[in-house]
Each structure stands twice: as C-alpha cells, then as structure tokens.
Amino acid sequence: MKIAILGAGASGLYSAILIQRLLPHAEITVFEKETKLGKKLYATGNGHCNVLNRSLLPEAYNDPSFISKALSVIPASVLMDTLRSWGVALREDGNLVYPLSYSAESYVHYLFSYATNLGVHFVSPFLAEDYEADHKGHYFLLKNHEKIGPFDALIIACGAKSAPRLGSDGSFLPALEKHGYHLIPFRPGLAPIKLQEDIHLLAGARHGALVKAFDATQQLFQEEGEVLFKKDGISGIVILNAESAIYRRNKVNSPRLEMDLFPHIEEKTLIRLLSKAKAENASHYLSSLVSEPFVRLLEERFPSGNPVTIAAHLKHLVYHVKGRYDFMDSQVSLGGVALNEVTNQLESRHEKRIYFAGEILNIDGFCGGYNLSWALLSALLIAENFKADKGRMTKII
Ligand SMILES: Cc1cc2nc3c(=O)[nH]c(=O)nc-3n(C[C@H](O)[C@H](O)[C@H](O)COP(=O)(O)OP(=O)(O)OC[C@H]3O[C@@H](n4cnc5c(N)ncnc54)[C@H](O)[C@@H]3O)c2cc1C
C-alpha cells in the first residue's frame, strides 16, 4: 500500500508514524514545501512545545460536540499513552504536557528520526499544487508539470494560514476548493487584540488580570492570566484565547473586554492600600501597587489621585476591541474544511481514501496544548481507517 501525506507538520508527522507502525510494509511518503521539516513545531510553546493538554476539555474547542464524539472513539488518555509508546518522555505541569527535554527542537529531532527509522520517506522542498485520481481510484500529486504517484490513499495535513513564515500559507487551498470542498473562511485565531483606546503609555507593561470578553448581547469568555500591553494592542495567553472566543462567531458585534487587575483583592481593600501608601509616601504612592507604565497612565488620567476612583478603575478596566492582528501573528486559524465534509474518522465523504488531519479542518482550540492535541487526535482517528488494512496485509504476508 502506498500512502502520500501532504505536509510535514505535527499532524502529517503523527499520521505517518501511526500508520507506519500499524502497517510496517506500507510505503509512506510525506511531501513538504519547506526545506526544513517540522518548521512550526520548533516555534511551539516558546521553544518548549506544549505537546498536549491532559484534560482535553471539549469546551476549549470551537466545536465541542465534534471533539466529544472524537474523544468517545479515542479517549484523552490515549494521546499521552501514544507519545509514550513511541518512547517520548513527558513532563506534566498541571494539565499542560511538555516533552521531558522541555525542548521543541529535541522533540522534533526525536520524532523525525523515529519516523525515518520506521521507514517513512520525506520529500522536501515539494510544493504540491493539486491532486488527481485515475479511473482505478489511485491518487497523484501534481507539482508544476510533474505527476507523482500512484498512491492508494492521500492524507491532507497542509495546515491553514497562520504563521505563514513557518510553512502553512494556504497554498493548497485552491486545490481543495477546485475539488469541491466547502471551506469555512479562514480568520486569524489566538492573535493579539487591537484596541480602540489609546494605550501607548502602557507599552511594555504586564499585569495579571481576570479578563472577560463580551459582544453587544452576552458574555463570551472569562479567564485569568497575564496581559501584555503593546503600543497599539494587548497580548498574552489569556488575550489570545479571548480573541479566538470573540472571532469564532460568524458575526462579531461590538466586542469589548473587561479586566479586573486585582481579582483576588476586594475593591475596599485596594482603596485602603492606596490610602495607606498615599499617607506614607504621597509622591510615589501608586508605585506601591502597580508597575511604572500604569503609574504614568493613572497619574495622567486621575490627577486628583482619589484612591476610590483609582481602585474602581483598576477593578473595572473596559477596552473596546478594534480588531486583531493578522495571520502573521496568529497561532491557529479559525475556519477550514467544513466538518460535514468528513466522516467521524476524517475520511472525505466524496473522495474515497482521502483524509484530512490537523488544522486544515474547521477545528481550533485555545492555548495550552489543545491544538497539538488535535493534531494527534486527528491522526489517531485517521489511523483507525487503516486498521482494516492491517488485517488484509497480514493475511497477504
Ligand atoms: C508560534 C506558535 C506557537 C504554537 N505553540 C503551540 C503549543 O505550544 N501547543 C499547541 O498545542 N499548539 C501550538 N501552536 C499551534 C500548533 O502549532 C498548530 O495548530 C499545529 O502545529 C498544526 O499542525 P498541522 O500539522 O495541522 O499544520 P502545520 O503545522 O501548519 O503543518 C502544515 C505543513 O504543511 C506544509 N504545506 C502547506 N501547504 C503545502 C503545500 N502546498 N505543499 C506541501 N506542503 C505544504 C507546511 O509547510 C507545513 O509544514 C503554536 C502555533 C504557533 C504559530
């Protein structure tokens, strides 16, 4: 059996390893447009690669019911067991799972050499433009005027549009549209947010906060985390998650963020702390509570220095969302091949033995290992389709 995998990102690599282990005699070739294999993986988790989330809460994804269904076939515990069965040593930090090496680079080196030793072939650089099928149902990949094949199955793991410098630039999407797949439009997900308010005085500041996101009618999101302030926007994991929660919706209607910079301190306690600092050190009392960029902002906005007004402000910051940063700064794409185009085991409903893995499908998760978890979960679902081939191949052998 010959299998072509399009894309040597996480989901293509995981699919290759799973199927090669299942079918040692299969000829699996992974085609990758970048010279460097696994380019995006090197950048994950700030170079540490948050490979999995142990809890795998379906609510962390845009389509919780699809994920719940997937988890009823492949329980969350199987993901860690799978990596461990490949010899990957893991460390857990709460629900966040990392390679024990704590190094994305080592993780990439380990897995690509493992795949190669299993017998997987990698071809790079290879920019696939399209594919076609012959009358026997075999597939061929098309590049310039080259036609590579035949293959019995094709796994499309080409990612989406986020972080194009790391490979996923949407170059295969026209081919999918041409073959009649319904693509939910791609939008940047897990991206920093631009604000209507002028926050340039806060550039460089970081502050823990309870962040809530709303649209005109309802609350969409709530989470605590560190907010990083930039000249024209805000970032940090909690903000990236808020951005996805806002922009997952079809229509984004007057989104705003509300922040409590001191969620564990009551407002009256803050007033008391401010009043005490002011009594002791009137010229620099704000420095007792907040970092210097906030000091400058509060001094400008509240020249009278009333502790009651300042405490209320710090507990109830309101920012109106102007937009978000683009794909360049986004970690995952919202949108993708519509889920009704595939079976529960991710086979195309209208082209036999074509499968979709990872971010190309309309699934996106929050920060915290949810997207690499999906890359593995989707590969595990696809591998289920090949279990029948194992039976057939063993009989032949
Ligand atoms: C900076 C950053 C940090 C992140 N950190 C984390 C993290 O710590 N934990 C987590 O869970 N998620 C993280 N993510 C998200 C996660 O990395 C992705 O969701 C995941 O890697 C997607 O895997 P994929 O295989 O589906 O797609 P990709 O990783 O995008 O791989 C697709 C591959 O296909 C190739 N390709 C595309 N088009 C073609 C073509 N026409 N021909 C040939 N090859 C093609 C691309 O070059 C690419 O190598 C991070 C993302 C970024 C950008």
XYZ file of C-alpha atoms and ligand atoms in Angstrom:
450
model
C 0.000 0.000 0.000
C 1.320 3.456 -0.933
C 0.255 6.484 1.077
C 1.066 10.140 0.398
C 0.896 12.680 3.209
C 0.805 16.349 2.316
C 2.632 18.439 4.927
C 5.346 17.553 7.447
C 3.818 19.493 10.324
C 2.600 17.890 13.534
C -0.484 16.204 12.073
C 1.327 14.867 8.985
C 4.203 13.563 11.081
C 1.893 11.950 13.660
C -0.191 10.325 10.887
C 2.958 8.946 9.231
C 4.263 7.408 12.459
C 0.911 5.913 13.476
C 0.223 4.312 10.103
C 3.793 3.127 9.537
C 3.716 1.419 12.948
C 0.373 -0.142 12.085
C 1.399 -1.160 8.554
C 5.181 -1.717 8.572
C 5.111 -2.739 4.903
C 3.232 0.332 3.681
C 5.227 2.864 1.640
C 4.529 6.213 3.265
C 5.888 9.416 1.759
C 5.461 12.847 3.324
C 5.694 15.799 0.925
C 6.664 19.158 2.446
C 7.033 22.545 0.746
C 9.608 23.874 3.225
C 13.183 22.594 3.175
C 13.121 22.325 6.972
C 10.758 19.618 8.243
C 8.507 20.404 11.208
C 9.352 24.116 10.983
C 6.346 25.280 13.030
C 6.913 22.701 15.754
C 10.271 24.302 16.609
C 8.440 27.531 17.496
C 5.729 25.968 19.641
C 5.302 26.676 23.342
C 8.001 29.366 23.207
C 10.518 26.725 22.172
C 9.315 24.220 24.803
C 6.456 22.667 22.750
C 3.318 22.249 24.809
C 2.559 18.913 23.130
C -0.729 18.049 24.808
C -3.376 19.163 27.217
C -4.188 16.358 29.611
C -7.767 17.431 30.361
C -8.782 17.946 26.714
C -11.936 19.856 27.658
C -14.196 19.849 24.574
C -15.293 23.409 25.536
C -11.788 24.632 24.732
C -12.534 23.978 21.049
C -14.786 25.789 18.577
C -16.893 22.639 18.115
C -17.203 20.861 21.470
C -19.683 18.265 20.187
C -17.354 17.150 17.368
C -14.464 16.845 19.847
C -16.658 14.935 22.340
C -17.561 12.499 19.576
C -13.878 12.092 18.673
C -12.982 11.518 22.325
C -15.607 8.784 22.592
C -13.558 6.891 19.966
C -10.094 7.936 21.214
C -10.161 8.796 24.948
C -7.917 11.670 26.090
C -5.590 9.298 27.992
C -4.694 7.553 24.703
C -2.877 10.674 23.494
C -0.255 10.613 26.256
C -0.039 6.822 26.050
C 0.596 7.104 22.304
C 3.507 9.528 22.672
C 4.955 7.404 25.476
C 4.610 4.259 23.339
C 6.894 5.975 20.811
C 9.477 6.485 23.528
C 8.732 10.189 24.074
C 9.350 11.068 27.739
C 6.875 13.663 29.033
C 6.569 16.117 31.893
C 3.335 17.497 33.251
C 2.781 20.990 34.516
C -0.834 20.783 35.724
C -2.779 19.922 32.584
C -0.009 21.162 30.292
C 2.172 18.389 28.909
C 5.679 19.008 27.527
C 8.495 16.770 26.340
C 10.681 15.923 29.341
C 13.559 17.622 27.475
C 11.426 20.816 27.623
C 12.827 21.466 24.159
C 10.772 21.718 20.969
C 13.973 21.195 18.992
C 14.720 17.876 20.708
C 11.114 16.794 20.290
C 11.303 17.490 16.540
C 14.661 15.710 16.195
C 13.390 12.716 18.129
C 10.178 12.291 16.135
C 11.557 12.889 12.634
C 14.407 10.440 13.215
C 11.921 7.968 14.730
C 9.667 8.253 11.661
C 12.626 7.845 9.293
C 13.835 4.771 11.182
C 10.346 3.274 10.930
C 10.625 3.649 7.146
C 8.717 6.883 6.422
C 10.145 8.845 3.460
C 10.251 12.632 3.495
C 10.433 14.679 0.293
C 11.258 18.380 0.683
C 11.076 21.002 -0.624
C 7.983 19.925 -2.554
C 5.174 22.407 -3.114
C 2.078 20.417 -4.069
C -0.369 22.336 -6.224
C -3.133 19.840 -6.787
C -4.006 16.152 -6.976
C -5.961 13.947 -9.329
C -7.378 10.441 -9.356
C -7.226 7.873 -12.161
C -10.073 5.543 -13.085
C -8.773 2.893 -10.623
C -9.120 5.322 -7.723
C -5.369 5.917 -7.336
C -4.196 9.409 -6.452
C -1.395 11.507 -7.931
C 0.122 14.685 -6.503
C 0.682 17.472 -9.005
C 3.539 19.961 -8.934
C 4.393 22.183 -11.895
C 4.122 19.655 -14.690
C 5.179 16.710 -12.531
C 2.729 13.995 -11.560
C 3.814 11.908 -8.559
C 2.088 8.605 -7.771
C 0.135 6.422 -7.819
C -0.982 6.352 -4.181
C -3.746 4.281 -2.620
C -4.521 6.985 -0.066
C -3.831 10.678 0.424
C -3.700 12.410 3.800
C -4.016 16.180 3.560
C -2.226 17.760 6.509
C -1.228 21.091 4.969
C -2.253 23.316 7.903
C -4.105 26.576 7.349
C -2.878 30.185 7.087
C -1.429 31.107 10.474
C 2.270 31.940 10.842
C 2.957 31.574 7.087
C 6.694 32.084 7.681
C 6.616 28.638 9.299
C 5.140 26.963 6.219
C 1.347 26.997 6.369
C 0.495 29.637 3.784
C -2.751 28.333 2.317
C -1.058 27.332 -0.942
C -3.073 24.104 -1.197
C -6.471 25.676 -0.529
C -7.296 26.482 -4.187
C -6.865 22.772 -4.997
C -9.326 21.819 -2.235
C -11.831 24.396 -3.473
C -11.398 23.083 -7.006
C -12.213 19.560 -5.777
C -15.450 20.891 -4.344
C -14.667 21.057 -0.613
C -16.590 23.599 1.400
C -14.091 25.736 3.296
C -15.273 27.842 6.213
C -13.383 31.131 5.618
C -10.074 31.307 7.462
C -9.573 34.025 10.094
C -6.657 34.578 12.469
C -7.164 32.814 15.821
C -5.086 33.065 19.008
C -3.918 36.509 17.895
C -3.228 39.718 19.859
C -6.096 42.211 20.014
C -6.111 45.846 18.822
C -7.982 48.319 20.982
C -9.904 51.499 20.247
C -8.482 53.142 23.375
C -5.083 54.800 23.296
C -2.861 52.647 25.500
C 0.565 53.705 24.253
C 1.535 54.795 27.779
C 1.214 51.163 28.888
C 3.545 49.762 26.204
C 5.772 47.125 27.787
C 3.628 46.649 30.912
C 2.489 43.198 32.078
C -0.228 42.611 34.619
C -2.247 39.652 35.844
C -5.991 40.121 35.315
C -9.340 38.448 35.215
C -10.364 39.057 31.604
C -13.949 38.863 30.379
C -14.988 39.226 26.729
C -18.435 40.409 25.683
C -20.246 41.229 22.497
C -23.268 43.517 22.308
C -25.553 40.922 23.880
C -23.651 38.438 26.009
C -20.515 37.338 27.803
C -18.372 35.129 25.549
C -15.369 34.303 27.661
C -13.729 34.562 31.067
C -10.228 33.549 32.164
C -7.438 34.756 34.414
C -3.915 35.274 33.106
C -1.138 37.721 32.345
C -1.918 40.578 29.945
C 0.953 42.077 27.937
C 0.407 45.672 26.832
C 1.774 46.846 23.486
C 1.708 50.262 21.823
C -1.490 49.530 19.905
C -2.867 46.369 21.442
C -2.668 43.622 24.022
C -1.376 40.071 24.043
C -0.667 37.161 26.407
C -2.285 33.725 26.510
C -5.488 34.966 28.125
C -5.880 37.606 25.383
C -5.146 35.140 22.561
C -7.873 32.881 23.956
C -10.273 35.833 24.277
C -9.564 36.737 20.639
C -10.497 33.229 19.464
C -13.641 33.274 21.618
C -14.697 36.589 20.038
C -13.835 35.808 16.423
C -15.112 32.208 16.353
C -18.555 33.751 15.998
C -19.881 34.420 12.497
C -20.832 37.986 13.295
C -18.695 39.983 15.669
C -20.871 42.666 17.234
C -19.233 45.487 19.278
C -16.808 43.281 21.211
C -15.294 44.613 24.402
C -13.018 43.362 27.149
C -13.426 43.998 30.850
C -10.463 43.460 33.122
C -10.037 43.254 36.844
C -6.347 43.813 37.517
C -6.713 42.628 41.111
C -9.243 39.778 41.010
C -8.164 38.434 44.408
C -8.344 41.753 46.248
C -11.643 43.407 47.104
C -12.157 46.976 45.950
C -12.437 48.290 49.507
C -9.108 46.636 50.376
C -7.488 48.274 47.342
C -8.826 51.652 48.496
C -7.344 51.021 51.925
C -3.962 50.016 50.457
C -3.872 53.075 48.186
C -4.869 55.397 51.016
C -2.188 53.963 53.303
C 0.534 54.298 50.624
C -0.630 57.831 49.877
C -0.462 58.773 53.539
C 3.056 57.335 53.865
C 4.538 58.375 50.508
C 2.314 60.866 48.685
C 4.704 61.484 45.776
C 5.009 57.819 44.697
C 2.084 56.003 46.321
C 0.892 54.397 43.047
C 4.225 52.555 42.753
C 3.184 50.571 45.814
C 0.512 48.801 43.708
C 1.233 48.885 40.016
C 4.169 48.927 37.591
C 5.537 52.208 36.269
C 3.648 52.300 32.932
C 0.401 52.079 34.936
C 1.675 54.732 37.344
C 2.170 57.119 34.400
C -1.264 56.333 32.986
C -3.068 56.726 36.323
C -1.261 59.995 37.078
C -2.313 61.352 33.696
C -5.899 60.143 33.911
C -6.598 60.786 37.606
C -4.567 63.878 38.556
C -6.580 64.340 41.742
C -5.322 60.906 42.927
C -8.556 59.855 44.580
C -7.994 56.266 45.877
C -11.707 55.443 45.431
C -11.705 56.377 41.727
C -8.346 54.723 41.074
C -9.347 51.464 42.799
C -12.602 51.376 40.823
C -10.637 51.912 37.614
C -8.169 49.085 38.342
C -11.032 46.688 39.127
C -13.146 47.627 36.097
C -10.968 48.436 33.090
C -13.033 48.453 29.887
C -11.459 48.220 26.442
C -13.298 48.242 23.134
C -11.942 45.839 20.537
C -10.953 47.472 17.249
C -9.708 44.295 15.588
C -6.990 41.716 15.854
C -3.512 41.143 14.493
C -3.219 39.241 11.226
C -2.250 35.656 10.325
C 1.436 36.594 10.747
C 0.890 36.914 14.499
C -1.763 34.268 14.958
C -1.074 30.794 16.342
C -4.018 28.966 14.819
C -6.519 29.592 12.046
C -10.244 29.697 12.661
C -12.146 28.075 9.786
C -11.123 25.260 7.437
C -12.636 22.274 5.669
C -16.218 22.019 6.949
C -16.660 19.097 9.325
C -19.676 17.771 7.431
C -17.300 17.048 4.531
C -15.657 14.227 6.524
C -16.697 11.063 8.338
C -16.152 10.634 12.086
C -12.780 9.141 11.163
C -11.913 12.114 8.954
C -12.251 10.459 5.559
C -13.656 12.666 2.812
C -17.334 11.924 2.223
C -16.982 12.333 -1.529
C -13.493 11.084 -2.355
C -12.641 7.624 -1.028
C -9.319 7.267 0.834
C -8.664 10.985 1.124
C -8.279 12.085 4.739
C -7.845 15.447 6.478
C -5.615 15.897 9.542
C -4.956 18.820 11.873
C -5.568 22.495 11.358
C -6.856 22.240 7.773
C -10.146 21.071 9.295
C -12.522 23.550 10.913
C -11.274 22.785 14.430
C -9.336 25.205 16.604
C -8.523 25.107 20.290
C -7.384 27.512 22.972
C -3.754 27.860 24.093
C -2.494 25.160 26.424
C -1.651 22.264 24.093
C -5.142 21.970 22.620
C -4.050 22.444 19.010
C -1.208 19.939 19.046
C -3.602 17.611 20.885
C -5.971 17.991 17.940
C -3.103 17.249 15.521
C -2.547 13.944 17.345
C -6.221 13.173 17.916
C -6.981 13.703 14.217
C -4.049 11.454 13.233
C -5.316 8.762 15.623
C -8.802 8.991 14.088
C -7.338 8.623 10.590
C -5.222 5.649 11.679
C -8.472 3.889 12.706
C -9.326 3.692 8.975
C -6.148 1.710 8.298
C -6.806 -0.993 10.902
C -8.756 -2.991 8.331
C -5.720 -2.793 6.000
C -3.602 -4.287 8.765
C -5.871 -7.369 8.719
C -5.690 -7.566 4.931
C -1.908 -7.056 4.751
C -1.233 -9.623 7.478
C -3.254 -12.195 5.535
C -1.200 -11.495 2.397
C 2.070 -11.770 4.374
C 4.301 30.353 17.341
C 3.335 29.215 17.567
C 3.366 28.536 18.781
C 2.458 27.489 18.997
N 2.543 26.789 20.173
C 1.693 25.747 20.392
C 1.814 24.936 21.556
O 2.752 25.088 22.354
N 0.883 23.959 21.746
C -0.134 23.718 20.844
O -0.952 22.826 21.077
N -0.229 24.429 19.700
C 0.666 25.415 19.446
N 0.581 26.122 18.269
C -0.405 25.687 17.243
C 0.105 24.393 16.571
O 1.466 24.513 16.310
C -0.639 24.100 15.259
O -2.024 24.091 15.468
C -0.213 22.745 14.692
O 1.181 22.719 14.501
C -0.924 22.461 13.376
O -0.379 21.291 12.819
P -0.709 20.884 11.324
O 0.176 19.734 11.022
O -2.159 20.711 11.158
O -0.320 22.145 10.451
P 1.121 22.838 10.257
O 1.956 22.662 11.452
O 0.849 24.204 9.799
O 1.806 21.967 9.123
C 1.371 22.009 7.781
C 2.567 21.699 6.907
O 2.140 21.600 5.558
C 3.061 22.260 4.719
N 2.368 22.686 3.492
C 1.402 23.627 3.387
N 0.995 23.746 2.110
C 1.737 22.855 1.388
C 1.790 22.529 0.016
N 1.016 23.143 -0.891
N 2.688 21.565 -0.384
C 3.494 20.945 0.508
N 3.483 21.225 1.825
C 2.608 22.161 2.262
C 3.535 23.433 5.555
O 4.775 23.934 5.114
C 3.601 22.814 6.946
O 4.860 22.283 7.242
C 1.500 27.147 18.008
C 1.486 27.840 16.792
C 2.407 28.854 16.557
C 2.400 29.568 15.227
